[in-house]
Amino acid sequence: MAGAVGASAEWTNPVLDKYPTDKVNTTGLMVTDTTVTVGQLHSVTGTMAISETGSVEAERLAIKQINDMGGVLGRKIEIIQEDGASDWPTFAEKARKLLVSDKVGTVFGCWTSASRKAVLPIFEKENGMLYYPTFYEGLEASKNVIYTGQEATQQILWGLDWAHEEKGAKTFFLIGSDYIWPRTSNKIARIHIERFLKGCKVVGEEYYPLGHTQFGSLINKVKLKKPDCIYSIIVGGSNVAWYKQLNAAGITADSLAKRGQILLTISTTEDEILGIGGANVEGFYACMKYFQSLDNENNKKFVAAFKEMWGSDSVIGDVTQAAYLGPWLWKATVEKAGSFDIDAISAASGGVEFKEAPEGYVRIHDTNNHLWSKARIGKMLANGQFEVIAESPELIEPNPFPEGYK
Amino acid sequence: MELLAFISMFEGYTGEEIRAIFIMQGFSGLSMFSVFLLMALGLAIIFGQMKVINMAHGEFLTIGAYTTVFISDWAVESAPGFLPYYFPFAMLAAFGVAFLMGYLVEIGFIRFLYKRPLDTLLATWGLSMILQQIFRLTFGAREDSAVMPDWLMGSWAASDMVDIPINGMFLLGTSIFMTVLVWLLMARSRWGLRVRATVQNREMAAATGINTKRTDRMTFALGCGIAGIAGAAFTTIGSVSPSAGSLYIVDTFIVVVFGGAGSLIGTILAAFSIAQAQSILEFFLDGVLAKVFILLTVVGILMLRPQGLVVSKIRKP
C-alpha cells in the first residue's frame, strides 16, 4: 500500500528564500526544497476498514486543498500511505517504518485506542508527530500526539446534562460494547450521574461482546427497568442488530416519547446509520461535536468538496470531520513555528486555531494537545442525517484527566 | 451479591409485569435458539456427515446475506412494487448462490483434502480469508443491510405488555421448516440414504453403485446452500459486512460439536440448551459474563463427554 502521490515536476517554491530547507528541517526529515512527505496510517483492510475509510478520505481531501493553496511553507505535501490492517502489531511496525525509514514530517492516523496505544511508544521514542482523529476515552496526553477528536468529558458530561435538564431524565441505563472506550465512558457517565446530577441514578449497566447480534435479553431488561434515558455506546456491526431489534421489539422514539423516555448515544454517526437504515433509528438522539447537516458556511464548503472528491452518496460522520482537521492544524502549526522539526511543532501547537473548521472553530489547548470544541445533540432522521437540536453555548475545554471522575 | 441483585431486580413490579417479562424473555431465548439452529444445520451436514472442518462456513452465510442485500437494493432501485414480496425469493436466491459456490469450492478445493481432514481446517481458513477480502473489494467495507418489507417489521402485541418481535417469529418458523426439510432429506429420501451409506462405508457404498464423489459434492453444496439461507434470514435481525461470517463461526462449531457431530437431534438439543442458558444468563448477569459461563460449561461437558450430547449409532469401519 505504499506509494508517493501527487508529485509535480514544475512546482517551484515561492518562499524558499525565506524558509531555506536547512533552516526548516534540521533533523533530517523528508523535506526538500519543493516537497514535504507525510505519512497516513489507517486500516484499509480488516474489520476496522469500515470506520477508517472516512478518515483516510478526509485527510486526503485536506491535503489536496492545502496543496492547491500552495502547500506548507511553499512545499507541496506528498503522502506515503500505510495499511494498519486492523491489526495492532502491524500498526506499530508501519509506524516505525514511517518514522525511521521514511522520515515523514508527520503522520495522520490510527482510529481505535488499541492502535493508538500500540504506536504511542514508537512516536515518543522516535520523536514523531501523530494527528489522531477519533473521539476516545481520555486519560492520555502526549507531546507527540494531537488529539483532534473529543476526549470523554467533552462528549459525555454535556450530553448527560442535556438529557437531565431538557428531557427531565432521572434514571439512566448504560449500555456498551465490551472494550475500553465504552467501559471508561460509562464509568465517567456513572460518576457524573451519581455525583453531579441531582436525584439521578443509574438503573443498569451492561456490556456485550463486540460483534454480538442478539439483544433480546437486554431489550427485555430495558423494558423492565423503564429508564428515562437509554444511554448506548454500542459500536460496529452490533449497532445494526441492536437498533433493528429495538425496533422489532416495539421500542421506537415515538413509543419512548409516550413514556417520557429517550435514547441517547455517543457511538452512532451518519456512517453507522447508513448500515442500520434511517427508519430504524428515527427520533433517537446522539451527542457529537459534528454532524454532516451542520448549518454554517465552512461546513457547506467542506461537504460539497468531500462529495465532489469521494462521490455524491458519501456520508460524513463525526470522526471523518475530525480527521479533516489534522492536516490543517499541522499546516498552521508548521507555519507558526516556521519549521518542520518535531520539537518545534510540538512546542508551537498550543493555541493553534483553525477558523475554517467544518464544526465551526477549533483551537488546540495550551497544555494538553486536545481541541477546544463544542458539543451538540442531533436527532436522527429517516434519511440517515441528523437534525441539530442543541449546541453547547461555549467551546468546551478538553480535560483528559478529569478530577473527581476516577 | 449477585443473588441479591437477582431478587432486588424484581422489586416494585406487579405480578403481571413480571409475567410479561418472562414470556418475552422465553421468546428471546427461542429466537436465539432459531439463530443457532439455522447456523448449525448446514455445518452439521458438512462436518457431521463428511468430517470436513469447514472454517469458511461463515462466509457462505455472508454470501447468502449479500445476495439478499443485492436483491433488496435492486428492488428499491428498480422495482419498488416488488419490495413487499422479495424476501422469500431472496432466500431462494441465497440458497442457489451459496449452493453453487459450495459446489465449485468442492470441485476446486475440498475434494483434494478428504484424506487429510486436519488440513481442511487450514485450507478452509485460508479460503475464508480470501472470500472476506473478495467481499470487501466487491461490496466495500461498510455494514450493509437489506430493506425489510413492512410485514417483517415491528412486533405483535399479544397483550398490553407483551411484545413479540415479528422477525423473531419469522426466524423461528424458518429454522423449524429447514430442520424438518433436512430431516426428511437425510432420513427419508434416496439421496439421504446415499449420503449415509457413503459416510458409513465408502467402499461398500461405491460397490453398490453409489457415485460417492457426486454424493460428496452434493452434500457439501447442500450444507453451503443452507448456510446461505441462514445468512438471508439473519438480515432480518442484523447487518452484513465482509467479516460477518466470522462472528457466527465459533458459535456454530460449538453447537455442532456440543450436540455430537452427525446427529440432527443432538444439534437441535445443543442449540436449544445453549441458547436458553445464554438468554437466561444474559438477563440475570450480563452479555459478557453469560458468554464466559456458557463456554466454560461447554468445555467442561465436552471433557466428560467428548462425543457430545447425542451419539449417532453407526458402526465404525
XYZ file of C-alpha atoms in Angstrom:
723
model
C 0.000 0.000 0.000
C 2.984 2.304 -0.077
C 3.437 4.882 -2.748
C 4.122 8.566 -3.063
C 1.241 10.508 -4.521
C 0.931 13.927 -6.034
C 4.482 14.693 -7.149
C 4.775 17.572 -9.534
C 7.843 18.368 -11.607
C 7.205 22.037 -12.296
C 6.476 23.015 -8.702
C 8.602 25.966 -7.607
C 8.731 27.159 -4.040
C 7.829 30.845 -3.800
C 9.073 31.258 -0.235
C 12.262 29.218 -0.428
C 14.411 32.297 0.309
C 12.555 32.951 3.499
C 12.400 29.305 4.573
C 15.518 27.516 3.263
C 15.455 23.775 3.751
C 18.442 23.621 6.083
C 16.659 26.052 8.409
C 13.174 24.472 8.450
C 14.439 20.912 8.633
C 17.368 20.419 10.976
C 16.552 16.806 11.897
C 16.745 15.027 8.559
C 13.017 14.722 7.853
C 11.812 14.013 4.333
C 11.602 17.691 3.374
C 13.085 19.054 0.151
C 13.093 22.500 -1.438
C 9.739 21.748 -3.044
C 8.090 18.903 -1.136
C 7.334 17.597 2.323
C 6.323 13.986 2.771
C 3.784 12.934 5.402
C 2.521 9.516 6.440
C -1.026 8.229 6.526
C -1.577 5.198 8.751
C -5.084 3.755 8.864
C -6.684 0.356 8.339
C -7.863 -0.005 4.781
C -8.312 -3.757 5.210
C -9.736 -5.821 8.067
C -12.663 -5.148 10.373
C -11.789 -1.518 11.100
C -11.652 -0.540 7.432
C -15.355 0.305 7.620
C -14.671 3.073 10.120
C -11.269 4.287 8.983
C -12.104 4.736 5.313
C -13.826 8.048 6.041
C -10.741 9.318 7.886
C -8.430 8.382 5.023
C -10.703 10.233 2.597
C -11.000 13.352 4.756
C -7.234 13.623 5.261
C -6.648 13.230 1.529
C -9.153 15.983 0.822
C -7.493 18.362 3.288
C -4.042 17.628 1.852
C -5.264 18.191 -1.692
C -6.837 21.507 -0.701
C -3.663 22.599 1.098
C -1.595 21.717 -1.970
C -3.967 23.669 -4.205
C -3.390 26.675 -1.949
C 0.391 26.409 -2.303
C 1.345 23.768 0.237
C 3.085 24.242 3.578
C 5.961 26.751 3.716
C 5.836 26.638 -0.072
C 6.316 22.892 -0.120
C 3.879 20.517 -1.711
C 2.647 17.704 0.548
C 3.300 14.163 -0.651
C 1.767 11.151 1.051
C 3.102 7.749 1.932
C 0.110 5.635 2.902
C 0.494 2.515 5.012
C -2.178 -0.024 5.926
C -2.526 -0.892 9.610
C -4.797 -3.790 8.534
C -6.897 -3.630 11.743
C -4.020 -5.339 13.490
C -2.230 -3.537 16.330
C 1.279 -5.036 15.873
C 1.027 -4.096 12.190
C 0.241 -0.529 13.203
C 3.366 -0.450 15.358
C 5.545 -1.899 12.608
C 4.230 0.541 9.992
C 4.609 3.492 12.367
C 8.261 2.565 12.851
C 8.720 2.302 9.094
C 7.186 5.735 8.505
C 9.266 7.402 11.205
C 12.593 5.590 10.903
C 12.930 4.618 7.233
C 10.752 7.219 5.539
C 11.411 10.076 7.991
C 7.996 11.577 7.303
C 7.218 15.083 8.541
C 4.124 13.975 10.440
C 1.622 11.125 10.490
C -2.152 11.305 10.236
C -3.574 8.074 11.511
C -4.986 5.463 13.869
C -8.613 5.088 14.866
C -9.122 2.678 17.747
C -7.477 3.344 21.085
C -5.773 -0.022 20.775
C -3.973 1.083 17.609
C -3.010 4.418 19.181
C -1.657 2.689 22.274
C 0.343 0.366 20.003
C 2.080 3.192 18.145
C 2.414 5.677 21.022
C 5.721 4.344 22.441
C 7.206 4.439 18.946
C 6.124 8.025 18.337
C 7.587 9.027 21.697
C 10.860 7.138 21.250
C 11.491 8.138 17.623
C 10.055 11.602 18.253
C 7.338 11.675 15.603
C 4.064 13.571 15.442
C 0.650 11.895 15.197
C -2.665 13.606 14.460
C -5.313 11.274 15.922
C -8.945 11.819 14.844
C -11.226 9.641 16.982
C -13.339 10.613 19.993
C -11.914 8.456 22.752
C -11.822 7.743 26.489
C -9.168 10.304 27.507
C -6.613 9.579 30.258
C -3.772 10.344 27.883
C -1.821 13.427 26.761
C 1.413 13.017 24.833
C 3.566 15.773 23.387
C 3.815 13.596 20.274
C 0.072 13.375 19.628
C -2.522 15.989 18.686
C -5.995 14.656 19.523
C -8.460 16.173 17.059
C -11.485 14.231 18.363
C -13.228 14.730 21.725
C -11.958 13.151 24.905
C -14.614 11.596 27.139
C -15.638 14.600 29.204
C -16.257 16.771 26.139
C -18.760 14.335 24.747
C -20.338 12.763 27.802
C -20.916 15.355 30.506
C -22.658 17.981 28.442
C -24.862 15.335 26.776
C -25.961 13.913 30.124
C -26.695 17.415 31.420
C -28.827 17.985 28.349
C -30.772 14.757 28.901
C -31.341 15.719 32.533
C -32.201 19.390 32.079
C -34.036 19.407 28.748
C -35.602 15.946 28.780
C -36.038 15.536 32.520
C -34.133 12.245 32.633
C -33.556 10.953 36.167
C -32.852 7.260 35.616
C -30.199 6.037 33.183
C -29.447 2.610 31.708
C -25.833 2.436 30.458
C -25.111 0.030 27.613
C -21.845 -0.648 25.818
C -19.716 -2.926 23.712
C -17.130 -4.682 25.819
C -13.874 -2.792 25.425
C -12.006 0.133 26.897
C -13.768 3.125 25.314
C -17.380 2.212 26.232
C -16.342 0.991 29.680
C -14.347 4.130 30.540
C -17.018 6.394 29.074
C -19.753 4.695 31.062
C -17.614 4.911 34.184
C -17.387 8.675 33.726
C -21.100 8.830 32.902
C -21.998 6.901 36.057
C -19.912 9.171 38.269
C -21.413 12.264 36.662
C -24.955 10.948 37.099
C -24.495 9.819 40.677
C -22.389 12.732 41.993
C -23.296 15.745 39.921
C -26.892 15.364 38.722
C -29.432 15.903 41.477
C -31.729 12.987 42.250
C -30.483 10.894 39.351
C -29.374 7.283 39.353
C -28.064 4.518 37.152
C -30.541 1.632 36.973
C -28.414 -0.689 34.852
C -25.016 -1.046 33.253
C -24.418 -3.779 30.675
C -21.717 -4.853 28.238
C -21.929 -7.171 25.252
C -19.067 -8.670 23.230
C -18.022 -6.857 20.050
C -19.998 -8.217 17.136
C -22.813 -9.505 19.378
C -26.063 -9.753 17.423
C -28.662 -10.994 19.936
C -30.054 -8.248 22.123
C -33.357 -9.848 23.156
C -32.461 -10.217 26.829
C -31.020 -6.727 27.070
C -34.113 -5.237 25.474
C -36.328 -7.053 27.969
C -34.259 -5.704 30.825
C -34.587 -2.198 29.432
C -38.350 -2.731 29.247
C -38.420 -3.909 32.833
C -36.295 -1.068 34.217
C -38.036 1.667 32.199
C -35.074 4.089 32.332
C -35.741 7.713 31.391
C -32.607 7.594 29.280
C -31.176 4.598 27.432
C -27.511 5.549 27.098
C -25.916 3.476 24.349
C -22.247 3.044 23.437
C -22.598 0.018 21.177
C -20.187 0.031 18.238
C -19.637 -1.520 14.833
C -21.867 -4.205 13.357
C -23.580 -4.776 16.717
C -25.118 -1.341 16.256
C -27.234 -2.560 13.378
C -28.538 -5.606 15.254
C -29.217 -3.537 18.375
C -31.350 -0.899 16.639
C -33.129 -3.353 14.368
C -34.097 -5.492 17.342
C -35.137 -2.499 19.432
C -37.401 -1.522 16.598
C -38.780 -5.040 16.226
C -39.471 -5.192 19.953
C -41.641 -2.109 19.657
C -39.124 0.360 21.139
C -39.086 3.372 18.850
C -38.529 7.046 19.548
C -42.307 7.540 19.470
C -43.085 4.726 21.885
C -40.339 6.011 24.208
C -41.580 9.593 23.999
C -45.050 8.495 25.153
C -43.486 7.387 28.432
C -41.107 10.355 28.644
C -38.096 8.214 27.757
C -35.261 8.919 25.312
C -32.379 7.035 23.729
C -29.064 8.900 23.677
C -25.926 7.509 22.053
C -22.335 8.670 21.664
C -21.344 5.948 19.217
C -23.742 6.179 16.301
C -22.824 8.555 13.480
C -24.018 9.069 9.899
C -21.621 6.259 8.912
C -23.348 3.688 11.098
C -26.866 4.813 10.176
C -26.038 4.043 6.567
C -25.898 0.379 7.590
C -28.724 0.474 10.134
C -31.252 2.214 7.923
C -32.682 5.598 8.953
C -36.163 4.173 9.537
C -34.866 2.036 12.423
C -33.360 4.951 14.350
C -35.611 7.886 13.532
C -36.049 10.156 16.543
C -33.184 8.829 18.688
C -30.512 11.295 19.875
C -26.733 11.361 19.514
C -24.201 13.604 21.247
C -21.288 14.505 18.956
C -19.328 17.598 18.068
C -20.060 17.390 14.373
C -22.992 16.414 12.179
C -22.998 16.498 8.387
C -26.105 18.677 8.491
C -24.427 21.495 10.497
C -25.616 24.774 9.057
C -22.595 27.011 8.569
C -20.540 28.245 5.605
C -17.406 26.244 6.485
C -19.379 23.030 6.613
C -21.281 23.674 3.391
C -17.978 24.110 1.558
C -16.497 21.037 3.258
C -19.450 18.776 2.463
C -19.534 19.951 -1.153
C -15.783 19.388 -1.586
C -15.944 15.984 0.099
C -18.773 14.831 -2.144
C -17.028 16.155 -5.219
C -13.907 14.174 -4.386
C -15.419 10.967 -2.962
C -18.838 10.651 -4.591
C -22.214 12.264 -4.073
C -23.602 9.439 -1.929
C -20.792 9.504 0.637
C -21.684 10.442 4.212
C -19.556 12.296 6.738
C -19.549 11.314 10.395
C -18.008 12.960 13.436
C -14.609 11.269 13.154
C -14.328 11.962 9.428
C -14.596 15.670 10.163
C -12.058 15.399 12.984
C -9.646 13.676 10.581
C -10.095 16.578 8.163
C -8.831 18.958 10.879
C -5.487 17.131 11.205
C -3.636 18.345 8.085
C -4.963 21.892 8.542
C -3.842 22.097 12.159
C -0.446 20.679 11.210
C -0.086 23.283 8.422
C -0.989 26.102 10.796
C 1.425 24.797 13.419
C 4.336 24.436 10.959
C 3.730 27.968 9.703
C 3.542 29.295 13.254
C 6.803 27.522 14.153
C 8.452 28.327 10.820
C 9.869 24.848 10.928
C 9.031 21.210 10.176
C 11.067 19.937 13.128
C 9.011 17.826 15.509
C 10.207 19.636 18.631
C 9.361 22.980 17.055
C 5.854 21.764 16.101
C 5.289 20.233 19.492
C 6.253 23.481 21.201
C 4.143 25.617 18.849
C 0.963 23.511 18.972
C -0.665 25.148 21.980
C -3.129 27.832 20.923
C -3.108 26.981 17.199
C -6.506 27.805 15.706
C -8.430 26.603 12.674
C -11.162 29.078 11.843
C -12.404 27.261 8.752
C -13.201 24.039 10.640
C -16.464 22.479 9.407
C -17.554 22.102 13.032
C -17.149 25.888 13.403
C -13.930 26.851 15.118
C -11.342 24.815 16.976
C -8.196 25.626 18.932
C -5.508 23.366 20.329
C -5.360 23.509 24.124
C -2.319 25.296 25.564
C -1.065 22.311 27.504
C -2.809 19.002 26.785
C -2.825 18.818 22.942
C -6.594 18.215 22.713
C -9.041 20.573 20.995
C -11.447 23.096 22.391
C -14.706 22.059 20.727
C -18.435 22.451 21.088
C -20.772 19.572 21.897
C -24.028 19.090 20.047
C -27.145 16.943 20.191
C -28.530 15.637 16.921
C -31.872 13.961 16.370
C -31.750 11.117 13.872
C -33.864 11.481 10.762
C -35.289 8.824 8.458
C -32.948 9.928 5.652
C -29.903 8.986 7.743
C -28.957 12.563 8.630
C -29.236 14.447 11.921
C -31.240 17.494 12.854
C -29.090 19.535 15.247
C -31.355 20.448 18.152
C -28.920 21.662 20.801
C -25.419 23.051 20.980
C -23.162 23.967 23.881
C -23.064 27.776 24.079
C -19.277 27.895 24.502
C -16.300 25.830 23.407
C -15.731 23.093 25.969
C -12.259 22.843 27.472
C -10.648 19.447 26.918
C -9.858 17.727 30.182
C -8.349 14.268 29.565
C -7.623 13.722 33.271
C -10.863 14.863 34.921
C -10.736 15.447 38.672
C -13.337 13.579 40.665
C -14.083 11.125 37.858
C -11.714 8.326 38.849
C -24.064 -10.150 45.979
C -25.286 -11.414 42.606
C -28.109 -13.268 44.307
C -29.252 -10.093 45.986
C -29.214 -8.408 42.614
C -31.472 -11.189 41.267
C -34.080 -10.602 43.897
C -33.911 -6.834 44.012
C -34.298 -6.805 40.247
C -37.993 -7.614 40.536
C -38.762 -5.356 43.459
C -41.580 -2.956 42.873
C -43.087 -4.701 39.874
C -46.560 -6.166 39.616
C -47.065 -9.860 39.006
C -48.429 -9.070 35.577
C -45.328 -7.116 34.602
C -43.065 -9.906 35.745
C -45.122 -12.479 33.842
C -44.930 -10.347 30.693
C -41.163 -10.090 31.015
C -40.852 -13.839 31.491
C -42.908 -14.530 28.377
C -40.841 -12.097 26.299
C -37.627 -13.464 27.788
C -38.711 -17.009 26.912
C -39.284 -15.878 23.372
C -35.948 -14.147 23.177
C -34.361 -17.465 24.138
C -36.390 -19.167 21.409
C -35.264 -16.717 18.767
C -31.658 -17.163 19.822
C -32.278 -20.906 19.525
C -33.524 -20.486 15.988
C -30.430 -18.454 15.061
C -28.115 -21.133 16.493
C -30.043 -23.954 14.875
C -30.149 -22.295 11.476
C -26.410 -21.611 11.603
C -25.596 -25.119 12.702
C -27.798 -27.071 10.255
C -25.503 -26.602 7.268
C -22.398 -27.301 9.281
C -23.980 -30.340 10.903
C -24.328 -31.833 7.448
C -20.821 -30.948 6.288
C -18.931 -31.615 9.496
C -21.254 -34.304 10.785
C -21.552 -36.352 7.629
C -18.340 -35.584 5.784
C -15.969 -34.771 8.685
C -14.787 -31.734 6.761
C -13.877 -28.920 9.146
C -15.127 -26.050 7.054
C -13.814 -22.825 8.572
C -15.241 -20.950 5.595
C -18.789 -21.924 6.567
C -19.458 -18.435 7.891
C -18.540 -16.949 4.534
C -21.293 -18.949 2.838
C -23.631 -17.355 5.326
C -22.235 -13.979 4.269
C -22.794 -14.895 0.618
C -26.458 -15.550 1.397
C -26.756 -12.257 3.246
C -25.134 -10.268 0.446
C -27.405 -11.964 -2.092
C -30.368 -10.734 -0.051
C -28.978 -7.208 0.216
C -28.286 -7.214 -3.504
C -31.857 -8.210 -4.354
C -33.265 -5.747 -1.827
C -31.181 -2.927 -3.334
C -32.340 -3.930 -6.775
C -35.984 -3.899 -5.637
C -35.573 -0.470 -4.047
C -33.929 0.924 -7.186
C -35.962 -0.529 -9.982
C -38.975 -2.462 -8.728
C -40.480 -0.813 -5.633
C -43.715 -2.716 -6.188
C -41.839 -5.965 -5.651
C -40.429 -4.842 -2.303
C -43.141 -6.363 -0.073
C -42.690 -9.777 -1.698
C -38.991 -10.009 -2.432
C -37.866 -11.701 0.749
C -38.878 -15.330 0.028
C -37.309 -15.019 -3.426
C -34.167 -13.575 -1.884
C -33.947 -16.588 0.410
C -34.257 -18.954 -2.532
C -31.642 -16.984 -4.437
C -29.370 -17.008 -1.383
C -29.675 -20.778 -1.297
C -28.939 -21.009 -5.012
C -25.880 -18.779 -4.975
C -24.379 -20.363 -1.845
C -25.134 -23.854 -3.211
C -23.386 -23.051 -6.481
C -20.392 -21.541 -4.698
C -20.198 -24.598 -2.438
C -20.357 -26.873 -5.456
C -17.470 -25.045 -7.134
C -15.419 -24.908 -3.944
C -15.823 -28.660 -3.523
C -14.599 -29.281 -7.064
C -11.706 -26.865 -6.903
C -10.642 -27.297 -3.327
C -12.259 -29.595 -0.816
C -12.162 -32.839 -2.782
C -8.368 -32.911 -2.673
C -8.442 -32.810 1.101
C -10.778 -35.645 2.090
C -7.834 -37.848 3.032
C -6.345 -35.103 5.212
C -9.160 -33.895 7.484
C -6.933 -31.676 9.634
C -5.536 -29.898 6.600
C -9.066 -28.889 5.638
C -9.009 -26.730 8.753
C -6.074 -24.710 7.487
C -7.143 -24.700 3.858
C -10.705 -23.594 4.542
C -9.454 -20.933 6.939
C -7.353 -19.543 4.100
C -10.386 -19.777 1.846
C -12.396 -17.838 4.402
C -9.834 -15.008 4.384
C -9.757 -14.931 0.593
C -13.558 -14.765 0.468
C -13.679 -11.997 3.088
C -11.269 -9.904 1.068
C -13.282 -10.538 -2.093
C -16.430 -9.318 -0.288
C -14.539 -6.263 0.902
C -13.344 -5.412 -2.585
C -16.731 -6.088 -4.165
C -19.177 -4.628 -1.654
C -16.971 -2.226 0.310
C -16.032 -2.414 3.952
C -19.149 -0.774 5.369
C -22.000 -2.552 7.094
C -24.831 -3.182 4.692
C -28.376 -4.162 5.424
C -31.388 -5.195 3.418
C -34.550 -3.109 3.394
C -37.166 -5.116 5.248
C -40.676 -5.469 3.903
C -43.258 -3.991 6.258
C -44.689 -7.365 7.252
C -41.334 -8.312 8.770
C -41.081 -5.184 10.908
C -42.407 -4.349 14.313
C -43.925 -6.593 16.902
C -47.089 -8.475 17.678
C -48.675 -7.161 20.858
C -50.021 -10.321 22.454
C -51.248 -8.296 25.412
C -50.734 -4.781 26.753
C -47.284 -5.581 27.969
C -46.116 -8.483 25.849
C -44.475 -7.585 22.536
C -43.262 -10.473 20.410
C -40.920 -9.331 17.594
C -42.161 -10.425 14.185
C -38.682 -11.013 12.789
C -38.085 -13.390 15.711
C -41.188 -15.391 14.810
C -40.091 -15.416 11.186
C -36.687 -16.803 12.178
C -38.269 -19.452 14.367
C -40.576 -20.510 11.536
C -37.716 -20.621 9.057
C -35.499 -22.727 11.259
C -38.281 -25.216 12.074
C -39.119 -25.505 8.388
C -35.470 -26.004 7.428
C -34.888 -28.569 10.172
C -37.866 -30.644 9.083
C -36.716 -30.386 5.487
C -33.183 -31.509 6.336
C -34.511 -34.364 8.426
C -36.801 -35.545 5.614
C -33.942 -35.280 3.163
C -31.461 -37.174 5.313
C -33.748 -39.801 6.809
C -36.465 -40.319 4.250
C -35.041 -39.701 0.778
C -32.993 -41.842 -1.585
C -30.379 -39.129 -1.576
C -30.129 -39.157 2.218
C -29.702 -42.906 2.065
C -26.778 -42.491 -0.314
C -25.198 -39.882 1.942
C -25.499 -42.087 4.995
C -24.213 -45.103 3.112
C -21.192 -43.155 1.901
C -20.441 -41.890 5.378
C -20.676 -45.318 6.945
C -18.667 -47.271 4.426
C -17.404 -45.584 1.315
C -16.097 -48.707 -0.448
C -19.262 -50.706 0.129
C -21.379 -47.787 -0.955
C -19.342 -47.447 -4.129
C -19.622 -51.187 -4.709
C -23.405 -50.982 -4.633
C -23.289 -48.428 -7.413
C -23.456 -45.174 -5.469
C -21.443 -42.400 -7.071
C -19.715 -41.376 -3.836
C -17.861 -38.442 -5.364
C -21.065 -36.956 -6.626
C -22.662 -37.600 -3.245
C -19.830 -35.728 -1.515
C -20.178 -32.807 -3.862
C -23.923 -32.548 -3.386
C -23.649 -32.904 0.393
C -21.098 -30.123 0.648
C -23.052 -27.871 -1.680
C -26.273 -28.508 0.225
C -24.623 -27.586 3.526
C -23.384 -24.373 1.965
C -26.803 -23.643 0.473
C -28.396 -23.979 3.901
C -25.789 -21.576 5.284
C -26.877 -19.195 2.510
C -30.493 -19.406 3.687
C -29.352 -18.730 7.250
C -27.467 -15.675 6.018
C -30.568 -14.396 4.250
C -32.691 -14.966 7.347
C -30.191 -13.129 9.566
C -30.524 -9.927 7.563
C -33.856 -9.559 9.384
C -32.079 -9.138 12.732
C -28.651 -7.745 11.899
C -26.403 -6.399 9.209
C -23.898 -7.881 6.855
C -20.271 -6.900 6.495
C -17.351 -8.694 4.857
C -16.370 -10.321 8.132
C -19.917 -11.026 9.381
C -19.495 -14.763 8.881
C -16.596 -14.955 11.298
C -18.885 -13.693 14.067
C -21.023 -16.788 13.726
C -18.472 -19.490 13.011
C -17.349 -20.083 16.602
C -20.874 -20.404 17.971
C -21.764 -22.667 15.082
C -18.923 -25.082 15.773
C -19.733 -25.085 19.473
C -23.335 -26.056 18.759
C -22.385 -28.831 16.327
C -19.578 -30.298 18.440
C -21.549 -29.995 21.670
C -24.544 -31.711 20.117
C -22.490 -34.604 18.824
C -21.371 -34.365 15.223
C -23.596 -36.205 12.835
C -26.740 -36.153 14.910
C -29.567 -33.835 13.953
C -31.289 -34.344 17.300
C -28.022 -33.533 19.043
C -27.687 -30.305 17.080
C -31.215 -29.288 17.996
C -30.656 -30.127 21.661
C -27.356 -28.284 21.779
C -28.751 -25.209 20.070
C -31.717 -25.188 22.435
C -29.781 -25.643 25.649
C -27.014 -23.177 24.783
C -29.487 -20.551 23.581
C -31.757 -20.812 26.613
C -28.859 -20.849 29.046
C -27.256 -17.852 27.388
C -30.501 -15.923 27.189
C -31.331 -16.532 30.848
C -27.794 -15.703 31.997
C -27.792 -12.542 29.909
C -30.961 -11.489 31.626
C -29.677 -12.034 35.145
C -25.983 -11.239 34.677
C -24.744 -9.535 31.540
C -23.780 -10.420 27.985
C -20.071 -10.857 28.559
C -20.395 -12.970 31.704
C -23.087 -15.102 30.063
C -20.726 -15.937 27.231
C -17.925 -16.865 29.633
C -20.212 -19.169 31.631
C -21.502 -20.874 28.503
C -18.031 -21.517 27.088
C -16.757 -22.889 30.399
C -19.767 -25.165 30.774
C -19.464 -26.470 27.231
C -15.745 -27.141 27.707
C -16.499 -28.916 30.994
C -19.195 -31.116 29.498
C -17.087 -31.969 26.460
C -14.223 -33.024 28.742
C -16.516 -35.506 30.431
C -18.303 -36.470 27.242
C -16.042 -35.862 24.235
C -18.517 -37.384 21.801
C -21.079 -34.662 22.501
C -24.632 -34.840 23.808
C -26.023 -37.355 21.356
C -24.003 -40.060 19.672
C -25.114 -41.322 16.305
C -25.143 -45.085 16.354
C -23.017 -46.082 13.439
C -20.559 -48.889 13.241
C -17.051 -47.576 12.882
C -15.149 -49.145 9.972
